[in-house]
Coordinates of C-alpha atoms in Angstrom, one line a residue:
Chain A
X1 CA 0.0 0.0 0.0
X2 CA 2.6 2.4 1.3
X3 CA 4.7 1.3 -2.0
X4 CA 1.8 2.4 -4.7
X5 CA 1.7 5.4 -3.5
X6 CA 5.1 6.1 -3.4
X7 CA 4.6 5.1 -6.9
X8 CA 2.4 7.1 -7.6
X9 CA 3.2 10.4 -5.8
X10 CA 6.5 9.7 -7.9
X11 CA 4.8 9.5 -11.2
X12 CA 2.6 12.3 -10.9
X13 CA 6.0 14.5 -10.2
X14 CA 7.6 13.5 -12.9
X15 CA 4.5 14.7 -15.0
X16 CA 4.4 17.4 -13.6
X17 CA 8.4 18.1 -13.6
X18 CA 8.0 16.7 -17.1
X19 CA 5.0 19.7 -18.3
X20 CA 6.7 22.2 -16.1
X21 CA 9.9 22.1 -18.1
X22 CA 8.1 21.8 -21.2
X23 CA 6.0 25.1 -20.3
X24 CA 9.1 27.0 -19.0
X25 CA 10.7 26.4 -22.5
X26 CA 7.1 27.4 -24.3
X27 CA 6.7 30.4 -22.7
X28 CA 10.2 31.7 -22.9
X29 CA 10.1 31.2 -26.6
X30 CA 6.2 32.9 -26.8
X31 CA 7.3 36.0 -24.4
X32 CA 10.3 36.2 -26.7
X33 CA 8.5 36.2 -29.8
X34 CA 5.9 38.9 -29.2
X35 CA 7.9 41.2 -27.4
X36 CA 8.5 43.0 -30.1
X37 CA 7.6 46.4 -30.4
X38 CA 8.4 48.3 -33.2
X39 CA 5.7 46.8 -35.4
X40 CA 3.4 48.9 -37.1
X41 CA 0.1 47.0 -37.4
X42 CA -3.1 47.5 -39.5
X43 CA -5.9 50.1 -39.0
X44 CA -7.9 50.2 -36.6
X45 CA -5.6 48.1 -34.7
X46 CA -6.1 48.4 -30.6
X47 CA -3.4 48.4 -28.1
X48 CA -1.1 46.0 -28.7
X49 CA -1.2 44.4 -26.0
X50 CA -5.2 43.6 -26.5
X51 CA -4.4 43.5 -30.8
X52 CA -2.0 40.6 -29.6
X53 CA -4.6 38.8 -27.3
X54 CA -7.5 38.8 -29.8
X55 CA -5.7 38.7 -33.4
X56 CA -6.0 35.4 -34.9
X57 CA -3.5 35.3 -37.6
X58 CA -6.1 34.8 -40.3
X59 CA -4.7 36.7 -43.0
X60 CA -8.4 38.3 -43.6
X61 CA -7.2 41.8 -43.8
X62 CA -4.0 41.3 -45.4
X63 CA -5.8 39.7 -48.1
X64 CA -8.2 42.8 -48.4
X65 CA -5.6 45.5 -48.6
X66 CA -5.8 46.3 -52.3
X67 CA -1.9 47.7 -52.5
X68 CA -0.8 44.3 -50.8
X69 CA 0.6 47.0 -47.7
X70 CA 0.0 44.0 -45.0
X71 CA 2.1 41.0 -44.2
X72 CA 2.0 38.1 -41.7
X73 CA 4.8 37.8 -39.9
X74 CA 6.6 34.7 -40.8
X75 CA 9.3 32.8 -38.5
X76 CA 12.7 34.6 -39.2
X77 CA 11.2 37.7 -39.0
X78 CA 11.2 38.0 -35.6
X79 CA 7.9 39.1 -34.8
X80 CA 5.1 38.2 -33.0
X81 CA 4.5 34.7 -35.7
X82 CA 1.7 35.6 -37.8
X83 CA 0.2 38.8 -36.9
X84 CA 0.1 42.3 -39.4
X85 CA 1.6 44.4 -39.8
X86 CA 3.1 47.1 -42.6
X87 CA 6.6 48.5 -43.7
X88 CA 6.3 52.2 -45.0
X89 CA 9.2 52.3 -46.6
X90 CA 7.9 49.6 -48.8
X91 CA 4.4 49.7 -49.1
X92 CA 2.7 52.2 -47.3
X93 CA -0.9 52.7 -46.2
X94 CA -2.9 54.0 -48.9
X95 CA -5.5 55.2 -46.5
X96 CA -8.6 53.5 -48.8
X97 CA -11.9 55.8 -48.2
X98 CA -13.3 52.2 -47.6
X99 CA -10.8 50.8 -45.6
X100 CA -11.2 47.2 -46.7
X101 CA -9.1 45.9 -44.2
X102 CA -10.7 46.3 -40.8
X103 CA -14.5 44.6 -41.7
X104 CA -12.8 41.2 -42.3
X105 CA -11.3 40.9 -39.1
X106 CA -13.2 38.2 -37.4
X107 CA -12.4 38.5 -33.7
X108 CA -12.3 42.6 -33.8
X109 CA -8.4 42.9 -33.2
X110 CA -8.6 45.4 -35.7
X111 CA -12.1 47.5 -34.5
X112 CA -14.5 49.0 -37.0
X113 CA -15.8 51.3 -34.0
X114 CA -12.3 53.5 -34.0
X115 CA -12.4 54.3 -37.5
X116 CA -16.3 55.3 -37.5
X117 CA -18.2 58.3 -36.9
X118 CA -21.4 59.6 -36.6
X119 CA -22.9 62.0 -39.5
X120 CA -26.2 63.0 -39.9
X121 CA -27.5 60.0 -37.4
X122 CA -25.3 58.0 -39.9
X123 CA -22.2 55.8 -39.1
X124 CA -19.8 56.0 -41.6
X125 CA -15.8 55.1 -42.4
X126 CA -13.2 57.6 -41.9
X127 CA -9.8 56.5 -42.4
X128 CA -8.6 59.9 -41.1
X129 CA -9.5 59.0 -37.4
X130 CA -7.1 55.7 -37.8
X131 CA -3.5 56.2 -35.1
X132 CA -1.6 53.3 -36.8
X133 CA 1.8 55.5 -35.9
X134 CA 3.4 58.7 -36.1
X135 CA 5.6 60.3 -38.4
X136 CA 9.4 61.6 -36.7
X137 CA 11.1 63.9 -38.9
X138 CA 14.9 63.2 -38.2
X139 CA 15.6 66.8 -38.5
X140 CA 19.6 66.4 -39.1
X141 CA 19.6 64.4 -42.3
X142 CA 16.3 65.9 -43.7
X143 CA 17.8 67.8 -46.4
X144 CA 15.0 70.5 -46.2
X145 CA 16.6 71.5 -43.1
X146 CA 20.0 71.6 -44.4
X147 CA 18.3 74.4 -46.5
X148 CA 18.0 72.5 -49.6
X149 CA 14.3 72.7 -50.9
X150 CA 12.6 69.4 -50.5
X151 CA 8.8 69.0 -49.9
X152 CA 8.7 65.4 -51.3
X153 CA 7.1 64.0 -48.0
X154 CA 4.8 67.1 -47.8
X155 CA 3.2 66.9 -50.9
X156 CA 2.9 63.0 -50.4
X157 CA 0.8 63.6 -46.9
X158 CA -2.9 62.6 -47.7
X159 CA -3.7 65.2 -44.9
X160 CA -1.7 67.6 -46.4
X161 CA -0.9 71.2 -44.3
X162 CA -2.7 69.7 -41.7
X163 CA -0.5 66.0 -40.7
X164 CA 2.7 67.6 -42.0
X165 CA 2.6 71.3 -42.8
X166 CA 6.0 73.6 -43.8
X167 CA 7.4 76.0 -41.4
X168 CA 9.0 79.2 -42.8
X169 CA 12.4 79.7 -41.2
X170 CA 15.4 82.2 -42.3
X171 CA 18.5 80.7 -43.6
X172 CA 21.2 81.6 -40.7
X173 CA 23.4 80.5 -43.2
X174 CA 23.5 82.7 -46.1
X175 CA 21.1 85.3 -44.4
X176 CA 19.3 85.8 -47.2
X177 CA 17.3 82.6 -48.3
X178 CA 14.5 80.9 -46.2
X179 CA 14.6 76.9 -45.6
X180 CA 10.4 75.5 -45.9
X181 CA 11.1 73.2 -43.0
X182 CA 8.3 69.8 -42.8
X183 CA 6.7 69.6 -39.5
X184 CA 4.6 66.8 -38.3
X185 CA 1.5 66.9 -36.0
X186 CA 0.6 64.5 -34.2
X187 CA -2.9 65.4 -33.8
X188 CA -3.0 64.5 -37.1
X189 CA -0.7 62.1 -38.3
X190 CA -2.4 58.6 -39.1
X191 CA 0.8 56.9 -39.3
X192 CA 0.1 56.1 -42.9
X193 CA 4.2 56.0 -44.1
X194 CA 3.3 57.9 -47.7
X195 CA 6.0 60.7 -46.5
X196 CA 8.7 57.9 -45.1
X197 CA 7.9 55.9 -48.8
X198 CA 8.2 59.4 -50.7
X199 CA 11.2 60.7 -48.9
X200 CA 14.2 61.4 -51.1
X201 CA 17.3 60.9 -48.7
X202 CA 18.8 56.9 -49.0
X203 CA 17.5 56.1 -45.5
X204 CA 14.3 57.5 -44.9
X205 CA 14.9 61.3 -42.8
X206 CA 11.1 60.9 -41.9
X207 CA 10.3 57.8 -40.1
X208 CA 6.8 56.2 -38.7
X209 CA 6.9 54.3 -35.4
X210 CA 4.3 53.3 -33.1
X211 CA 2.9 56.5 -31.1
X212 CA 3.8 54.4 -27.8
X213 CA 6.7 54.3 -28.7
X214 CA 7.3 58.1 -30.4
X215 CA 5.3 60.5 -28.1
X216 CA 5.9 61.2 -24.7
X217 CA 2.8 62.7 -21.8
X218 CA 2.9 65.9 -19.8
X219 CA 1.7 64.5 -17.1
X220 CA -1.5 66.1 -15.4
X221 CA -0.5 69.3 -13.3
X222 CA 0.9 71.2 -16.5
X223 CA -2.0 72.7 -17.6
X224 CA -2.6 75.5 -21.0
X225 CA -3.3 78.6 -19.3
X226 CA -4.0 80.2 -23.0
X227 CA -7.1 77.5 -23.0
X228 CA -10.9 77.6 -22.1
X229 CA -11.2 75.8 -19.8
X230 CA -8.1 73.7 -19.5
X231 CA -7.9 73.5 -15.8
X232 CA -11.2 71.5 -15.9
X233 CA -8.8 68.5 -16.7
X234 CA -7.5 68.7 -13.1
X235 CA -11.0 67.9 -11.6
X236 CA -11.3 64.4 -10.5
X237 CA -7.5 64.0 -10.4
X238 CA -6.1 63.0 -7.2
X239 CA -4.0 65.8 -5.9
X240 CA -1.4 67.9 -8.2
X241 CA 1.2 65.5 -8.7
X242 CA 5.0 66.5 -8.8
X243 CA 6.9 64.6 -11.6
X244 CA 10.0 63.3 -10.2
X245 CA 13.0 62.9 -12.6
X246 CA 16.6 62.5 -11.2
X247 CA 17.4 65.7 -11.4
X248 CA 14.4 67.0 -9.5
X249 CA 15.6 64.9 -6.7
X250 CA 17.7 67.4 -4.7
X251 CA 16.4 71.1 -4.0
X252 CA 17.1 73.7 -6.5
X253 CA 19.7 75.6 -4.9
X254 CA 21.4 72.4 -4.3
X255 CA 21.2 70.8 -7.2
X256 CA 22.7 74.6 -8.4
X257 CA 25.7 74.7 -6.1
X258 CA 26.9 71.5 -6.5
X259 CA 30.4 71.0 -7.7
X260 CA 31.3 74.3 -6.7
X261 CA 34.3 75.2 -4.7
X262 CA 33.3 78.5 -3.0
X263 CA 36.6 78.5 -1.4
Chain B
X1 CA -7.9 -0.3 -61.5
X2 CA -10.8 -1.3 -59.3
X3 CA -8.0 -3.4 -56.6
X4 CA -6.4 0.3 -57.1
X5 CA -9.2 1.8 -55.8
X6 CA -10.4 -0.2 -53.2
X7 CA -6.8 -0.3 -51.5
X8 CA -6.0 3.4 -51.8
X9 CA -9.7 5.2 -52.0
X10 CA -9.5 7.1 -48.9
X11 CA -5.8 8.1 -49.2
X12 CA -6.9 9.9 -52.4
X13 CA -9.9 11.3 -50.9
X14 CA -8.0 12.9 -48.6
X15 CA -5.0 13.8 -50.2
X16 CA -7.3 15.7 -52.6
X17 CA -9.5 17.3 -49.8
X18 CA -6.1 18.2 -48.4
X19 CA -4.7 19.7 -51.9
X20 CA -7.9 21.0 -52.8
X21 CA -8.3 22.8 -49.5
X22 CA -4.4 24.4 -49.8
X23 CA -5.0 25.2 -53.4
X24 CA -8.2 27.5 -52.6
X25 CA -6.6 29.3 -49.4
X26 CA -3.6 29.8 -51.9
X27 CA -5.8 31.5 -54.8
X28 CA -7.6 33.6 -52.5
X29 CA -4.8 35.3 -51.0
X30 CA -2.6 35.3 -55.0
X31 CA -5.5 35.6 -57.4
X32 CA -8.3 37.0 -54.7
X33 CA -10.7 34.2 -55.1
X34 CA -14.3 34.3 -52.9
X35 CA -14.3 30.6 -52.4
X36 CA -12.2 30.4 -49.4
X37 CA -10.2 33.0 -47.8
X38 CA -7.9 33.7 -44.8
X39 CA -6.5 30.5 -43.4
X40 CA -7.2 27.9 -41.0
X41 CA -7.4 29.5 -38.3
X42 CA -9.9 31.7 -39.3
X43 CA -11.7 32.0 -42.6
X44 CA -14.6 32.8 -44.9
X45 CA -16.9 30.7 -47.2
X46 CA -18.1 32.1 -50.4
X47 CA -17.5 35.6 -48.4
X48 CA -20.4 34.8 -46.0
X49 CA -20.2 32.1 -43.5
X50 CA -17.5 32.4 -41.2
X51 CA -15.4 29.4 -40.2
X52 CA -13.1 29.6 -37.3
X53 CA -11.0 27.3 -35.5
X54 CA -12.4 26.5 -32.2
X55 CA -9.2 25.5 -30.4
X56 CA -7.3 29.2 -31.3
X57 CA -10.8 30.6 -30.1
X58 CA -10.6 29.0 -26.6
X59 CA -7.2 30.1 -26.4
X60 CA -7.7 33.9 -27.2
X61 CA -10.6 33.6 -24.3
X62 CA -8.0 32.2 -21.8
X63 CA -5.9 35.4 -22.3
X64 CA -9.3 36.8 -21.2
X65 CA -10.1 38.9 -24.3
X66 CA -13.7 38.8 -25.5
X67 CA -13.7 38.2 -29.2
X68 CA -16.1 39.6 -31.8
X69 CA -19.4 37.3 -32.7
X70 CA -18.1 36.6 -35.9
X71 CA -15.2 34.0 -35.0
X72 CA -17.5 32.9 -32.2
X73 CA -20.1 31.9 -34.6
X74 CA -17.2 30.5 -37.0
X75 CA -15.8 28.4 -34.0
X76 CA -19.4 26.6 -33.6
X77 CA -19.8 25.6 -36.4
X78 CA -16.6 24.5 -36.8
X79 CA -16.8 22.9 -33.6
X80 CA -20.8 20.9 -34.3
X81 CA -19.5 19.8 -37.7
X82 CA -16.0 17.9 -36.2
X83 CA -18.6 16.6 -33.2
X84 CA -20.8 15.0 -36.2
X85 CA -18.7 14.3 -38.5
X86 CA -15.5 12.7 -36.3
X87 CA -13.0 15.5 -34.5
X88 CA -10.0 13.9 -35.7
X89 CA -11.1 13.7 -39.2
X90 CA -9.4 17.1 -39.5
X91 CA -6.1 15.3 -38.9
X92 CA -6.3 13.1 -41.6
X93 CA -8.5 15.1 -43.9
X94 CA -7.5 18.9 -43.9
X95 CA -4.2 19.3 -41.7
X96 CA -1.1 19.9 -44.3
X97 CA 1.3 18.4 -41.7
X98 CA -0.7 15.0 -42.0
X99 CA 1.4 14.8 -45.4
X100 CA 4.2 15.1 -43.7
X101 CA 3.4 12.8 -41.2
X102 CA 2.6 10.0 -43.6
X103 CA 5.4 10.3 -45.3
X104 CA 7.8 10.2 -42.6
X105 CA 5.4 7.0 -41.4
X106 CA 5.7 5.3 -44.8
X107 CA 9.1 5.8 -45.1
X108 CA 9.7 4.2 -41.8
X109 CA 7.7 1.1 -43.1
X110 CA 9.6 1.1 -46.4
X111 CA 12.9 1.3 -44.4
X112 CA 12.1 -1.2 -41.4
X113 CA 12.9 1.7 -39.5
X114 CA 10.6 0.5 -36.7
X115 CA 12.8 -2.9 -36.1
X116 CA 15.9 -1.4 -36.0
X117 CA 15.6 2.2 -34.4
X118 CA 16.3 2.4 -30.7
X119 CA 12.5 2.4 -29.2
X120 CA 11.7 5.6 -27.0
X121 CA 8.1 4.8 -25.2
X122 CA 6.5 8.4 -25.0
X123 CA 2.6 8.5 -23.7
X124 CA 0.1 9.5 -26.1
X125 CA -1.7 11.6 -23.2
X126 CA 0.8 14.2 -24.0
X127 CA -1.0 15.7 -26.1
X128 CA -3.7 16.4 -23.4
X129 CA -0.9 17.7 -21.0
X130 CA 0.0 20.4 -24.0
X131 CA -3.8 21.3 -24.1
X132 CA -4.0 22.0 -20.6
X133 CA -0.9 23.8 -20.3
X134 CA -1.9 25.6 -23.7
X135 CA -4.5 27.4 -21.8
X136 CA -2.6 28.3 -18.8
X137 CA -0.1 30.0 -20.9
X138 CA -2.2 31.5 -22.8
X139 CA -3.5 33.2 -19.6
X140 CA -0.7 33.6 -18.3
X141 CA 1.7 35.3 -21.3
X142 CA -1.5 37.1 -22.8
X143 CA -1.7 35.8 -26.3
X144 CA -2.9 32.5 -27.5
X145 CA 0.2 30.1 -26.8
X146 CA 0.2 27.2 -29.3
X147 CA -1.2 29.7 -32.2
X148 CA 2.6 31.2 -31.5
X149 CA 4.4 28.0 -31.8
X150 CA 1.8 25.6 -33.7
X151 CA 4.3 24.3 -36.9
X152 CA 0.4 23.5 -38.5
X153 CA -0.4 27.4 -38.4
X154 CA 3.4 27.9 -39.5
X155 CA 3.5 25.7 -42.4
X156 CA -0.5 26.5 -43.6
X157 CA 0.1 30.0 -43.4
X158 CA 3.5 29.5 -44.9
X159 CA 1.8 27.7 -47.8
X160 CA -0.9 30.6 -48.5
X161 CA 0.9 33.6 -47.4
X162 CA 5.1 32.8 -47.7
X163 CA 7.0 30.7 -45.7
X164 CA 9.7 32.4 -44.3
X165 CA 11.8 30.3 -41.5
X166 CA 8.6 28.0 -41.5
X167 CA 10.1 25.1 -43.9
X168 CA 12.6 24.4 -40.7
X169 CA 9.5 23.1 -38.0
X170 CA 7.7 21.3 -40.8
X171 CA 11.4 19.8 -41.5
X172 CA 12.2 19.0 -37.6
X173 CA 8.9 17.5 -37.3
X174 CA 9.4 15.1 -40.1
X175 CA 13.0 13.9 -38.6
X176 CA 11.0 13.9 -35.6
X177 CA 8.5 11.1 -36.6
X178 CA 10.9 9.4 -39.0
X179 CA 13.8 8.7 -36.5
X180 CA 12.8 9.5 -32.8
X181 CA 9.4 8.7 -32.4
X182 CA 6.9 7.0 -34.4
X183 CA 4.1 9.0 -35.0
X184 CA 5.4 11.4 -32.6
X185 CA 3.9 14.6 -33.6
X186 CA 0.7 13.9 -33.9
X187 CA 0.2 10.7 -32.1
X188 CA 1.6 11.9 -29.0
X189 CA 1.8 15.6 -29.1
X190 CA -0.3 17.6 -30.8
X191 CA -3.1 19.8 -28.7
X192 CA -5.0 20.4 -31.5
X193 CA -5.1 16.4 -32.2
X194 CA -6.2 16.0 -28.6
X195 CA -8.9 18.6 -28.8
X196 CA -10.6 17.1 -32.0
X197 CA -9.8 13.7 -30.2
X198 CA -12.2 15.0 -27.6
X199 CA -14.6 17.1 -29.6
X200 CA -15.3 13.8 -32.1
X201 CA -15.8 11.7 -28.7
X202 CA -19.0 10.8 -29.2
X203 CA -19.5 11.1 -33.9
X204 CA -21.5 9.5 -35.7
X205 CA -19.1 8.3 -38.3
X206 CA -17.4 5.3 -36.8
X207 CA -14.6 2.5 -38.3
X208 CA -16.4 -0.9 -36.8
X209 CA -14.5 -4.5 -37.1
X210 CA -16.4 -8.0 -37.6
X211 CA -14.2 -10.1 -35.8
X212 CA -15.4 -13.5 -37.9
X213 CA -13.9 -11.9 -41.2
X214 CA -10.1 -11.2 -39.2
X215 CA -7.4 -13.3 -39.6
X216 CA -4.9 -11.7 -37.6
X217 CA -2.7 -10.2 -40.4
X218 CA -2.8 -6.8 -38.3
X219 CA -1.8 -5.0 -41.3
X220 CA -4.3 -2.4 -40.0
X221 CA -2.4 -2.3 -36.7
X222 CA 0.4 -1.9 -38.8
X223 CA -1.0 1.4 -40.9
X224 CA -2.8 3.1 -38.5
X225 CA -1.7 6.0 -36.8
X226 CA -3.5 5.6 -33.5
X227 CA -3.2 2.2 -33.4
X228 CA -4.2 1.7 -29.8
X229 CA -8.0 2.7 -31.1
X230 CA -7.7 -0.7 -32.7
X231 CA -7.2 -2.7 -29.7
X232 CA -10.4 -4.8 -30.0
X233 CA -8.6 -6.8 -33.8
X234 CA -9.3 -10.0 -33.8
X235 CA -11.1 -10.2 -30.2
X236 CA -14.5 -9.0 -31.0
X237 CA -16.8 -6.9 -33.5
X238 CA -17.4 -3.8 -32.3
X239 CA -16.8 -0.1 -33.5
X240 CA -13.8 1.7 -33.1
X241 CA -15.0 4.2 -30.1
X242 CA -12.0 6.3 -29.1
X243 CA -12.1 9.9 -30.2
X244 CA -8.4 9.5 -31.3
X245 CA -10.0 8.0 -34.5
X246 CA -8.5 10.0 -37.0
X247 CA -11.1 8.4 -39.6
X248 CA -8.1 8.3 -42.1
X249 CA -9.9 4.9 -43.8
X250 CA -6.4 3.1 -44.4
X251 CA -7.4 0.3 -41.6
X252 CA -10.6 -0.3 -43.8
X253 CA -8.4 0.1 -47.2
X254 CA -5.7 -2.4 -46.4
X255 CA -8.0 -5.0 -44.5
X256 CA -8.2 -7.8 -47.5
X257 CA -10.6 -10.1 -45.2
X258 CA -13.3 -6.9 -45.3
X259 CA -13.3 -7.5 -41.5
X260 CA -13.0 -3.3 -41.2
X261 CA -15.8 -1.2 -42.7
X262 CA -17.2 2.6 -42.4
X263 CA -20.7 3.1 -40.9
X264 CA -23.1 5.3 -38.7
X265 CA -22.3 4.9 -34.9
X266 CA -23.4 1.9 -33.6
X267 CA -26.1 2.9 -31.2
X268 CA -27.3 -0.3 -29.9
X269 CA -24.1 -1.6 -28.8
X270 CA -22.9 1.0 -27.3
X271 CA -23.1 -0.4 -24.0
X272 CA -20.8 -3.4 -24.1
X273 CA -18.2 -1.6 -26.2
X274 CA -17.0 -0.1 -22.8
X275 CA -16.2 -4.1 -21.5
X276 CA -13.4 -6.1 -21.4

């Protein structure tokens, strides 16, 4: 009696040894595999960390996309196996009035709802509203701002003068020319890539990447004096929080004087 | 021609389900075909009725995401049609890895691999194990776990949308069952085997054996995959009543005393198939 269940007891923890190792090596390799996150995925996308829960890996809206923009990443290309996403440089987003690609999805990784508004008691598609990235204009090998006149990526922007407008600035330079100077705003940039496909320069001087992972926060206790009714944002927030960086650590006189020999 | 046909019919029908299948999935994504599109994990039929695979469905719900009704809807039906039909007909009749599988198996036969290679014993409840744990990970890690590994996703998808790295599981998996362990990956490891094996408990297609016609040749133990669902050859009729079935047919193909046929599910005996 005492020997069977020795037995046993000994059998079920080498099963359990047994799937423990096993799951140890599984998960390593799955964590692994979707950590990365420079991946610019299809419209309508949500977070990536809920896109990456609910996307099946059907291929649906890769085969929609007209200008064959999406891929499934395959093994080797060291992405999350399977799932969409787009290379601007390549193929960019051709922002389709229809937006083909985000009905097909089946388990609404992609979702309809983001993309859609409301006119005249009407729901209709608006690919404008879609935050697949943002555009970052490397500002030291765009050749615009070398003073060189280049609007390539301007006059590509689908949301032209609004996504990416020109900024008038004199040329320090020669002091008598002006450099046109593209800006991007985020407000709205849909991440499309037509400016990073257009651009002229051999490595792309205007890049998209994930908004996660391009634009930063204020944090809640800076608040637009110049705006109606900005402060309103504060209500319901607990306490004016003080952001705490490294340098903000000592007081300001200290953090002033230090170093100094006042000998 | 007709010995031809009774000895191979269901290899054909399946290797042309299994072609046919691949071929569609293919032209939708290259030529944009309506018959068939997306994959098999999730799809659509004449661009109407959605088909989903119920396992991936189960395992996005562990991560605790709620899905959209459409897969749900394509899961079901996926899921009612392999509980009629016979779970593990998907196996044998859809999965590309099955050809990969039989070939490794038939070259083991061919080379008499199986009396000479050192024997490994593995238990075929693996698979089950990797189920279980599929969905713990899945919770755990936030994204369905065997979808991320699954060499059937990798070399379907590599089929219809480019292949990538994906050639190198679908080739470790052939070693695999050629020289370490006889039908290794999807006799013994497979979740998504072990799912259908469970869905297609309780089908209504069914392999039965009339024990009178058997001479003990057991060149259907010899050929069948899951050979274990065979153990009542030569000892009694009954059907074949484990869901690891994989309804392939080659038992009934290479049987020459027609002691193995197809037919409905045996109702009335389905009491004393449970004894001895």
């Amino acid at each position: 009696m005492d020997k069977n269940r020795r037995a046993f007891l000994v059998s079920m923890a080498q099963n359990v040894a047994i799937a423990a190792t096993g799951a140890i090596v599984w998960s390593a390799f799955v964590d692994e595999a979707k950590a990365s996150q420079l991946l610019l995925r299809p419209p309508g996308a949500r977070k990536e960390d809920e896109f990456i829960k609910l996307c099946i890996k059907c291929g649906l809206c890769v085969e929609a996309c007209p200008y064959d923009t999406l891929m499934l990443a395959k093994p080797g290309d060291y992405k999350p196996l399977g799932t969409p996403y787009y290379i601007p440089r390549d193929i960019p987003c051709y922002m389709c009035e229809d937006i083909p690609c985000v009905p097909p999805c089946p388990t609404g990784a992609l979702d309809i709802e983001s993309v859609t508004r409301e006119e005249g008691g009407k729901k209709v598609f608006d690919i404008t509203m879609m935050r697949m990235g943002v555009a970052i204009v490397d500002i030291k090998d765009c050749i615009a701002y070398w003073g060189i006149q280049c609007d390539a990526c301007y006059r590509a922007c689908p949301l032209l003068d609004k996504a990416i407008y020109m900024e008038l600035r004199r040329n320090e330079r020669t002091g008598k020319h002006a450099k046109l100077l593209p800006v991007v705003d985020p407000d709205y940039c849909t991440g499309c890539g037509l400016c990073e496909h257009a651009c002229v320069t051999e490595i792309a001087a205007i890049k998209v990447f994930p908004r996660d992972v391009a634009l930063g926060k204020v944090g809640e206790h800076y608040v637009k004096g110049w705006q109606k009714k900005d402060e309103e944002r504060l209500k319901g927030s607990k306490g004016i929080g003080t952001t705490v960086t490294p340098r903000s650590k000592k007081s300001a006189v200290e953090s002033l004087n230090e170093g100094i020999d006042f000998e | 021609m007709s010995k031809l046909w009774d000895k191979y019919r269901f290899l054909l029908a399946r290797r042309l389900v299994q072609l046919s299948v691949l071929v569609l999935y293919f032209g939708a994504n290259a030529w944009g075909w309506k018959i068939l599109q997306g994959n098999l994990s999730s799809s659509l039929l004449f661009q109407k009725i959605p088909l989903a695979d119920p396992y991936a469905l189960l395992q996005i719900f562990a991560t605790g995401a709620i899905a959209a009704a459409d897969v749900i809807i394509g899961a079901v039906i996926v899921a009612i049609f392999y509980a009629l039909v016979g779970g593990r007909a998907f196996c044998s009749y859809v999965c590309p890895i099955n050809m990969v599988t039989d070939l490794a198996n038939y070259l083991r036969r061919k080379w008499n691999l199986d009396k000479f290679e050192k024997k490994w014993w593995a238990s075929r409840n693996i698979r089950y194990w990797v189920l279980g744990l599929s969905f713990i990970l899945s919770f755990l890690l936030g994204t369905a776990a065997f979808e991320m590994v699954s060499p059937i996703s990798m070399m379907h998808r590599g089929i219809v949308f480019g292949m990538g790295f994906g050639w190198a599981a679908i080739v470790a998996i052939f070693l695999f069952d050629l020289f370490v362990l006889k039908n290794g990956w999807c006799g013994h490891i497979c979740p998504l085997g072990g799912f259908y094996s469970i869905i297609g408990r309780y089908n209504l297609f069914r392999v039965h054996h009339n024990q009178p016609n058997c001479t003990l040749c057991m060149k259907c133990k010899e050929v069948c995959p899951e050979k274990e669902v065979l153990y009542m050859i030569g000892k009694k009729s009954q059907m074949v009543d484990m869901g690891e079935c994989t309804l392939c047919g080659r038992c009934v193909e290479v049987c020459d005393d027609d002691a193995l046929y197809f037919s409905i599910r045996d109702f009335a005996k389905k009491g004393d198939s449970h004894e001895s």
